[in-house]
Tab-separated table of C-alpha atoms and ligand atoms in Angstrom:
chain	number	residue	atom	x	y	z
A	318	MET	CA	0.299	-20.813	-12.922
A	319	THR	CA	1.790	-23.940	-11.312
A	320	PHE	CA	3.079	-23.531	-7.768
A	321	SER	CA	5.995	-25.552	-6.378
A	322	ASP	CA	5.184	-28.378	-3.908
A	323	THR	CA	7.044	-26.437	-1.223
A	324	LEU	CA	4.886	-23.369	-1.812
A	325	ARG	CA	1.676	-25.434	-1.873
A	326	ALA	CA	2.629	-27.094	1.424
A	327	ARG	CA	3.342	-23.685	2.957
A	328	LEU	CA	0.025	-22.281	1.757
A	329	GLU	CA	-1.891	-25.255	3.153
A	330	THR	CA	-0.246	-25.141	6.582
A	331	ALA	CA	0.085	-21.352	7.072
A	332	GLN	CA	-1.403	-20.247	10.407
A	333	SER	CA	-0.382	-16.598	10.407
A	334	VAL	CA	-0.134	-14.600	7.164
A	335	CYS	CA	1.236	-11.081	6.706
A	336	VAL	CA	0.770	-9.363	3.350
A	337	LEU	CA	2.560	-6.210	2.124
A	338	THR	CA	1.105	-4.516	-0.943
A	339	GLY	CA	2.334	-1.678	-3.136
A	340	ALA	CA	1.045	0.251	-6.127
A	341	GLY	CA	1.286	-2.852	-8.361
A	342	ILE	CA	-1.822	-4.428	-6.846
A	343	SER	CA	-3.880	-1.420	-7.972
A	344	ALA	CA	-2.338	-1.246	-11.454
A	345	GLU	CA	-4.982	-3.596	-12.929
A	346	SER	CA	-7.663	-1.271	-11.582
A	347	GLY	CA	-6.134	1.485	-13.727
A	348	VAL	CA	-4.246	3.335	-10.971
A	349	PRO	CA	-0.775	4.388	-12.209
A	350	THR	CA	2.181	3.052	-10.232
A	351	PHE	CA	5.077	5.311	-9.188
A	352	ARG	CA	8.077	3.818	-10.936
A	353	GLY	CA	8.277	1.990	-14.235
A	354	GLU	CA	7.414	3.188	-17.739
A	355	GLU	CA	3.943	4.655	-17.114
A	356	GLY	CA	4.748	5.568	-13.503
A	357	LEU	CA	3.686	8.803	-11.817
A	358	TRP	CA	7.305	9.720	-11.196
A	359	LYS	CA	7.855	9.719	-14.987
A	360	LYS	CA	5.493	12.690	-15.307
A	361	PHE	CA	5.868	14.349	-11.933
A	362	ARG	CA	8.942	14.730	-9.707
A	363	PRO	CA	8.338	13.296	-6.228
A	364	GLU	CA	10.567	15.990	-4.749
A	365	GLU	CA	8.164	18.607	-6.140
A	366	LEU	CA	5.006	16.934	-4.972
A	367	ALA	CA	5.319	14.248	-2.317
A	368	ASN	CA	7.069	16.145	0.444
A	369	PHE	CA	6.141	18.758	3.036
A	370	HIS	CA	8.469	21.502	1.783
A	371	ALA	CA	6.985	21.199	-1.711
A	372	PHE	CA	3.549	21.598	-0.149
A	373	ILE	CA	4.548	24.716	1.796
A	374	ARG	CA	6.282	26.131	-1.284
A	375	ASN	CA	3.340	25.499	-3.565
A	376	PRO	CA	0.276	24.167	-1.698
A	377	ASP	CA	-2.095	24.620	-4.644
A	378	LEU	CA	0.116	22.588	-7.038
A	379	VAL	CA	0.482	19.733	-4.545
A	380	TRP	CA	-3.212	19.879	-3.683
A	381	GLU	CA	-4.135	19.810	-7.381
A	382	TRP	CA	-1.973	16.701	-7.871
A	383	TYR	CA	-3.748	14.891	-5.042
A	384	ALA	CA	-7.157	16.070	-6.298
A	385	TYR	CA	-6.248	14.587	-9.726
A	386	ARG	CA	-5.233	11.281	-8.094
A	387	ARG	CA	-8.304	11.224	-5.849
A	388	LYS	CA	-10.605	11.878	-8.828
A	389	LEU	CA	-8.916	9.029	-10.746
A	390	ILE	CA	-9.351	6.698	-7.767
A	391	HIS	CA	-13.078	7.562	-7.578
A	392	GLU	CA	-13.408	6.382	-11.190
A	393	VAL	CA	-11.813	2.943	-10.649
A	394	LYS	CA	-12.772	-0.186	-8.721
A	395	PRO	CA	-10.890	-2.809	-6.740
A	396	ASN	CA	-9.681	-5.713	-8.924
A	397	ALA	CA	-9.431	-9.508	-8.548
A	398	GLY	CA	-6.181	-9.115	-6.610
A	399	HIS	CA	-7.840	-6.967	-3.913
A	400	TYR	CA	-10.779	-9.357	-3.654
A	401	ALA	CA	-8.489	-12.411	-3.444
A	402	LEU	CA	-6.903	-10.876	-0.326
A	403	VAL	CA	-10.364	-10.355	1.194
A	404	GLU	CA	-11.027	-14.098	0.646
A	405	LEU	CA	-7.610	-14.986	2.080
A	406	GLU	CA	-8.444	-12.998	5.224
A	407	ARG	CA	-11.512	-15.220	5.629
A	408	ARG	CA	-9.508	-18.431	5.255
A	409	VAL	CA	-6.613	-17.957	7.668
A	410	LYS	CA	-6.698	-17.620	11.411
A	411	GLU	CA	-4.224	-14.775	11.769
A	412	PHE	CA	-4.101	-12.270	8.934
A	413	THR	CA	-2.655	-8.745	8.602
A	414	LEU	CA	-2.728	-6.739	5.389
A	415	VAL	CA	-0.113	-3.959	5.365
A	416	THR	CA	-0.443	-1.554	2.476
A	417	GLN	CA	1.785	1.260	1.233
A	418	ASN	CA	-1.041	2.405	-1.015
A	419	VAL	CA	-3.105	5.469	-0.203
A	420	ASP	CA	-5.847	4.625	-2.748
A	421	ASN	CA	-8.369	3.079	-0.324
A	422	LEU	CA	-9.026	0.165	-2.736
A	423	HIS	CA	-8.324	-2.570	-0.162
A	424	ARG	CA	-10.894	-1.026	2.177
A	425	ARG	CA	-13.404	-0.680	-0.678
A	426	ALA	CA	-12.846	-4.370	-1.574
A	427	GLY	CA	-13.740	-5.345	2.008
A	428	SER	CA	-10.369	-5.950	3.719
A	429	LYS	CA	-10.761	-5.558	7.481
A	430	SER	CA	-7.521	-6.381	9.313
A	431	MET	CA	-5.359	-3.800	7.599
A	432	VAL	CA	-2.623	-1.242	8.251
A	433	GLU	CA	-2.208	1.856	6.056
A	434	LEU	CA	1.501	2.656	6.362
A	435	HIS	CA	1.449	5.737	4.131
A	436	GLY	CA	-1.973	7.142	5.030
A	437	ASN	CA	-5.099	7.495	2.916
A	438	ILE	CA	-5.782	9.999	0.156
A	439	GLU	CA	-9.454	10.218	1.172
A	440	ARG	CA	-8.512	11.845	4.488
A	441	SER	CA	-7.137	15.398	4.984
A	442	TYR	CA	-6.102	17.435	8.031
A	443	CYS	CA	-5.101	20.954	9.058
A	444	ILE	CA	-1.321	21.418	9.400
A	445	ASP	CA	-1.802	23.958	12.213
A	446	CYS	CA	-4.447	22.571	14.558
A	447	GLY	CA	-4.566	18.987	13.239
A	448	ALA	CA	-8.342	19.056	12.744
A	449	ILE	CA	-9.420	16.162	10.496
A	450	VAL	CA	-11.235	17.586	7.492
A	451	GLU	CA	-14.065	15.336	6.279
A	452	GLU	CA	-16.952	17.453	5.150
A	453	LEU	CA	-15.052	19.354	2.402
A	454	ASP	CA	-16.328	18.577	-1.095
A	455	ILE	CA	-12.690	18.078	-1.979
A	456	ASP	CA	-13.145	17.109	-5.646
A	457	SER	CA	-14.429	20.563	-6.547
A	458	LEU	CA	-11.420	22.258	-5.013
A	459	THR	CA	-8.510	23.410	-7.177
A	460	LYS	CA	-6.719	25.290	-4.388
A	461	ALA	CA	-5.486	23.959	-1.060
A	462	PRO	CA	-8.422	24.522	1.317
A	463	ARG	CA	-8.140	26.362	4.619
A	464	CYS	CA	-9.176	24.977	7.999
A	465	VAL	CA	-12.587	26.267	9.145
A	466	HIS	CA	-11.402	26.274	12.765
A	467	CYS	CA	-8.098	28.141	12.526
A	468	GLY	CA	-7.521	29.090	8.883
A	469	GLY	CA	-4.486	26.789	8.617
A	470	LEU	CA	-3.546	24.982	5.385
A	471	VAL	CA	-5.256	21.613	4.862
A	472	ARG	CA	-3.073	18.745	3.542
A	473	PRO	CA	-3.741	15.175	2.378
A	474	ASP	CA	-3.369	12.601	5.190
A	475	VAL	CA	-0.538	10.752	3.431
A	476	VAL	CA	3.064	10.186	4.553
A	477	TRP	CA	5.468	12.211	2.410
A	478	PHE	CA	9.162	11.522	1.870
A	479	GLY	CA	11.158	12.533	4.921
A	480	GLU	CA	8.118	12.133	7.207
A	481	MET	CA	7.781	9.497	9.913
A	482	LEU	CA	5.237	6.760	9.344
A	483	PRO	CA	2.327	6.668	11.813
A	484	ARG	CA	3.940	5.032	14.857
A	485	GLU	CA	1.075	2.703	15.745
A	486	ALA	CA	0.671	1.593	12.133
A	487	PHE	CA	4.326	0.720	11.636
A	488	SER	CA	4.604	-1.095	14.944
A	489	ARG	CA	1.512	-3.190	14.081
A	490	ALA	CA	3.079	-3.980	10.702
A	491	GLU	CA	6.390	-4.954	12.311
A	492	GLN	CA	4.624	-7.167	14.844
A	493	ALA	CA	2.786	-8.975	12.052
A	494	ALA	CA	6.026	-9.448	10.065
A	495	ARG	CA	7.758	-10.741	13.209
A	496	HIS	CA	5.107	-13.326	14.023
A	497	CYS	CA	3.899	-14.594	10.682
A	498	ASP	CA	4.854	-17.932	9.154
A	499	LEU	CA	4.000	-16.769	5.633
A	500	PHE	CA	4.767	-13.306	4.190
A	501	LEU	CA	3.357	-12.279	0.786
A	502	CYS	CA	5.017	-9.226	-0.836
A	503	ILE	CA	2.778	-8.060	-3.680
A	504	GLY	CA	3.222	-5.367	-6.345
A	505	THR	CA	5.965	-3.317	-4.749
A	506	SER	CA	9.398	-2.286	-6.037
A	507	ALA	CA	10.530	-2.765	-2.419
A	508	VAL	CA	12.712	0.375	-2.452
A	509	VAL	CA	10.838	2.708	-0.075
A	510	TYR	CA	11.822	2.344	3.572
A	511	PRO	CA	10.896	1.550	6.260
A	512	ALA	CA	8.031	-0.387	4.548
A	513	ALA	CA	10.554	-2.279	2.390
A	514	SER	CA	12.245	-3.633	5.550
A	515	LEU	CA	9.184	-5.747	6.444
A	516	PRO	CA	9.829	-8.750	4.140
A	517	TYR	CA	13.372	-8.956	5.543
A	518	THR	CA	12.039	-8.828	9.100
A	519	ALA	CA	9.772	-11.748	8.240
A	520	PHE	CA	12.554	-13.638	6.454
A	521	ASP	CA	14.961	-13.199	9.387
A	522	GLN	CA	12.510	-14.756	11.853
A	523	GLY	CA	11.951	-17.799	9.637
A	524	ALA	CA	8.772	-16.907	7.720
A	525	PHE	CA	8.363	-18.225	4.174
A	526	VAL	CA	8.573	-15.134	1.941
A	527	VAL	CA	6.754	-15.065	-1.412
A	528	GLU	CA	7.034	-12.186	-3.851
A	529	ILE	CA	4.384	-11.533	-6.520
A	530	ASN	CA	5.425	-8.984	-9.110
A	531	ARG	CA	5.376	-8.422	-12.851
A	532	GLU	CA	9.156	-8.092	-12.776
A	533	ARG	CA	12.099	-8.941	-10.524
A	534	THR	CA	12.980	-6.537	-7.718
A	535	GLU	CA	15.695	-6.155	-5.072
A	536	LEU	CA	13.726	-8.623	-2.967
A	537	SER	CA	13.640	-11.368	-5.636
A	538	THR	CA	17.006	-12.891	-4.716
A	539	ARG	CA	16.059	-13.090	-0.997
A	540	ALA	CA	12.456	-14.291	-1.272
A	541	HIS	CA	11.898	-18.066	-1.009
A	542	GLU	CA	9.603	-17.881	-4.053
A	543	SER	CA	9.285	-15.114	-6.634
A	544	LEU	CA	6.123	-15.473	-8.751
A	545	LEU	CA	6.346	-13.365	-11.909
A	546	GLY	CA	3.036	-12.140	-13.253
A	547	ALA	CA	0.016	-9.938	-12.603
A	548	ALA	CA	-1.298	-9.905	-9.049
A	549	GLY	CA	-4.890	-9.995	-10.342
A	550	GLU	CA	-4.187	-13.313	-12.065
A	551	ILE	CA	-1.853	-15.000	-9.566
A	552	LEU	CA	-3.597	-14.117	-6.294
A	553	PRO	CA	-6.940	-15.859	-6.965
A	554	GLN	CA	-5.028	-19.053	-7.892
A	555	LEU	CA	-2.777	-18.722	-4.845
A	556	VAL	CA	-5.665	-18.146	-2.429
A	557	SER	CA	-7.518	-21.211	-3.745
A	558	CYS	CA	-4.635	-23.323	-2.358
A	559	PHE	CA	-5.393	-22.190	1.211
A	560	SER	CA	-7.809	-24.532	2.985
A	561	HIS	CA	-10.396	-22.938	5.229
A	562	GLN	CA	-9.147	-23.063	8.807
A	563	GLU	CA	-11.654	-24.048	11.465
A	564	GLY	CA	-13.332	-21.114	13.066
A	565	ASN	CA	-12.701	-19.030	10.014
A	566	THR	CA	-15.272	-20.205	7.538
A	567	PRO	CA	-17.503	-17.254	6.667
B	505	LIG	C1	11.096	8.039	6.572
B	505	LIG	C2	2.768	8.427	-0.087
B	505	LIG	C3	12.139	8.589	8.602
B	505	LIG	C4	2.250	9.631	-0.697
B	505	LIG	C5	5.050	7.696	-0.459
B	505	LIG	C6	16.607	11.078	2.784
B	505	LIG	C7	15.841	11.870	3.627
B	505	LIG	C8	14.703	11.383	4.258
B	505	LIG	C9	14.324	10.083	4.076
B	505	LIG	C10	15.088	9.314	3.226
B	505	LIG	C11	16.219	9.780	2.578
B	505	LIG	N1	16.741	8.779	1.821
B	505	LIG	C12	15.970	7.676	1.952
B	505	LIG	C13	14.973	7.981	2.806
B	505	LIG	C14	13.917	7.136	3.231
B	505	LIG	C15	12.751	7.318	2.263
B	505	LIG	C16	12.979	6.299	1.159
B	505	LIG	O1	12.846	5.130	1.408
B	505	LIG	N2	13.333	6.763	-0.038
B	505	LIG	C17	13.597	5.821	-1.118
B	505	LIG	C18	12.908	6.266	-2.389
B	505	LIG	C19	15.115	5.710	-1.276
B	505	LIG	N3	11.590	7.016	3.044
B	505	LIG	C20	10.921	8.014	3.633
B	505	LIG	O2	11.154	9.199	3.485
B	505	LIG	C21	9.836	7.552	4.585
B	505	LIG	N4	9.983	8.203	5.846
B	505	LIG	O3	12.050	7.388	6.226
B	505	LIG	O4	11.031	8.731	7.760
B	505	LIG	C22	13.027	9.769	8.323
B	505	LIG	C23	12.530	11.042	8.553
B	505	LIG	C24	13.364	12.124	8.327
B	505	LIG	C25	14.668	11.915	7.878
B	505	LIG	C26	15.142	10.617	7.615
B	505	LIG	C27	14.315	9.540	7.834
B	505	LIG	C28	8.464	7.893	4.014
B	505	LIG	C29	8.188	6.990	2.836
B	505	LIG	C30	6.753	7.201	2.343
B	505	LIG	C31	6.780	8.145	1.191
B	505	LIG	N5	5.432	8.245	0.642
B	505	LIG	N6	3.835	7.918	-0.945
B	505	LIG	C32	1.667	9.357	-2.037
B	505	LIG	O5	1.341	8.191	-2.369
B	505	LIG	O6	1.521	10.348	-2.750
B	505	LIG	S1	6.106	6.671	-1.284
B	505	LIG	C33	5.459	5.915	-2.634
B	505	LIG	O7	6.332	4.798	-2.881
B	505	LIG	C34	4.079	5.292	-2.443
B	505	LIG	O8	3.555	5.408	-1.155
B	505	LIG	C35	4.332	3.832	-2.676
B	505	LIG	O9	3.524	3.091	-1.877
B	505	LIG	C36	5.737	3.692	-2.290
B	505	LIG	C37	6.396	2.435	-2.788
B	505	LIG	O10	6.183	2.342	-4.173
B	505	LIG	P1	5.465	1.004	-4.705
B	505	LIG	O11	4.154	0.879	-4.045
B	505	LIG	O12	6.403	-0.124	-4.578
B	505	LIG	O13	5.200	1.400	-6.207
B	505	LIG	P2	6.245	1.328	-7.423
B	505	LIG	O14	5.642	2.060	-8.566
B	505	LIG	O15	7.605	1.721	-6.921
B	505	LIG	O16	6.341	-0.228	-7.779
B	505	LIG	C38	5.197	-0.886	-8.288
B	505	LIG	C39	5.594	-2.352	-8.431
B	505	LIG	O17	4.452	-3.079	-8.870
B	505	LIG	C40	6.677	-2.573	-9.458
B	505	LIG	O18	7.651	-3.447	-8.931
B	505	LIG	C41	5.941	-3.247	-10.627
B	505	LIG	O19	6.745	-4.195	-11.306
B	505	LIG	C42	4.833	-3.936	-9.918
B	505	LIG	N7	3.613	-4.156	-10.705
B	505	LIG	C43	3.054	-3.335	-11.626
B	505	LIG	N8	1.904	-3.882	-12.067
B	505	LIG	C44	1.728	-5.054	-11.406
B	505	LIG	C45	2.811	-5.236	-10.525
B	505	LIG	N9	2.938	-6.309	-9.724
B	505	LIG	C46	1.961	-7.247	-9.786
B	505	LIG	N10	0.884	-7.144	-10.597
B	505	LIG	C47	0.736	-6.069	-11.412
B	505	LIG	N11	-0.343	-5.991	-12.218
B	506	LIG	ZN1	-6.846	24.249	11.870
């Protein structure tokens, strides 16, 4: 892919980079996205599964759906797009990766400076006493487990629709969007708020906003550059344009 001279210049001079990723960056690992033809919402209704009331109404159904997604995630690996962001983190002085994904693939690829806005499917907690549940052999469970301390229902540690994002996580993400000079928005339909507000926050303070997506989104008309294609192909080429900054060579 050829990049414009403006984009190249921005990549070479960027001092502070903020990246927002969505389900699209994991698509090439084999993880289904939410919207689009093969999306999860085509088969399942988010209202029935990704919200607290659905969980209280039918905890075993919701738990089974997350167990299915967790099992699928255990069978896949990070892809070239995830690894390109690990390399980018090594090359720039200030770097924050903000992900909407709950699939843990960025962490498995080796990303360090990262914010999980919507939680992580590998973690669970008790809705009554809040106890974090680690030791459960979750994959063998088909029913929503009960807390060993108080008997309360155990839920996945993900942010459902209608729930607040973790305060510290979102404020870190906002800070990064406010102070970056380059914002990369990768593999997201940019429709779920407040995560989708971050590229606009960056744009409004003068950052150069680049979108990488297989198709155009609501953000495409506002981004300075919209690169159409697969994240796993574009990102390695994009990252190779960043020169190592002193004090950051591995
Ligand atoms: C909140 C986690 C404050 C769990 C998810 C009414 C009542 C309450 C709230 C609202 C309301 N109306 C609107 C809202 C706000 C709501 C919202 O934004 N709704 C939208 C849909 C209109 N937001 C919330 O509820 C948030 N909380 O607002 O709290 C509040 C509280 C009470 C009352 C009012 C307000 C919570 C949002 C978090 C919800 N949790 N999931 C789980 O994963 O199971 S959302 C879900 O969507 C995922 O987390 C996902 O991360 C997120 C965004 O989706 P994407 O990642 O963008 O994925 P998508 O499939 O959409 O797109 C993939 C893209 O990749 C596509 O563009 C595709 O072209 C591209 N692509 C595909 N392959 C590739 C690729 N790109 C590059 N390369 C490829 N190879
Ligand atoms: Zn408990």
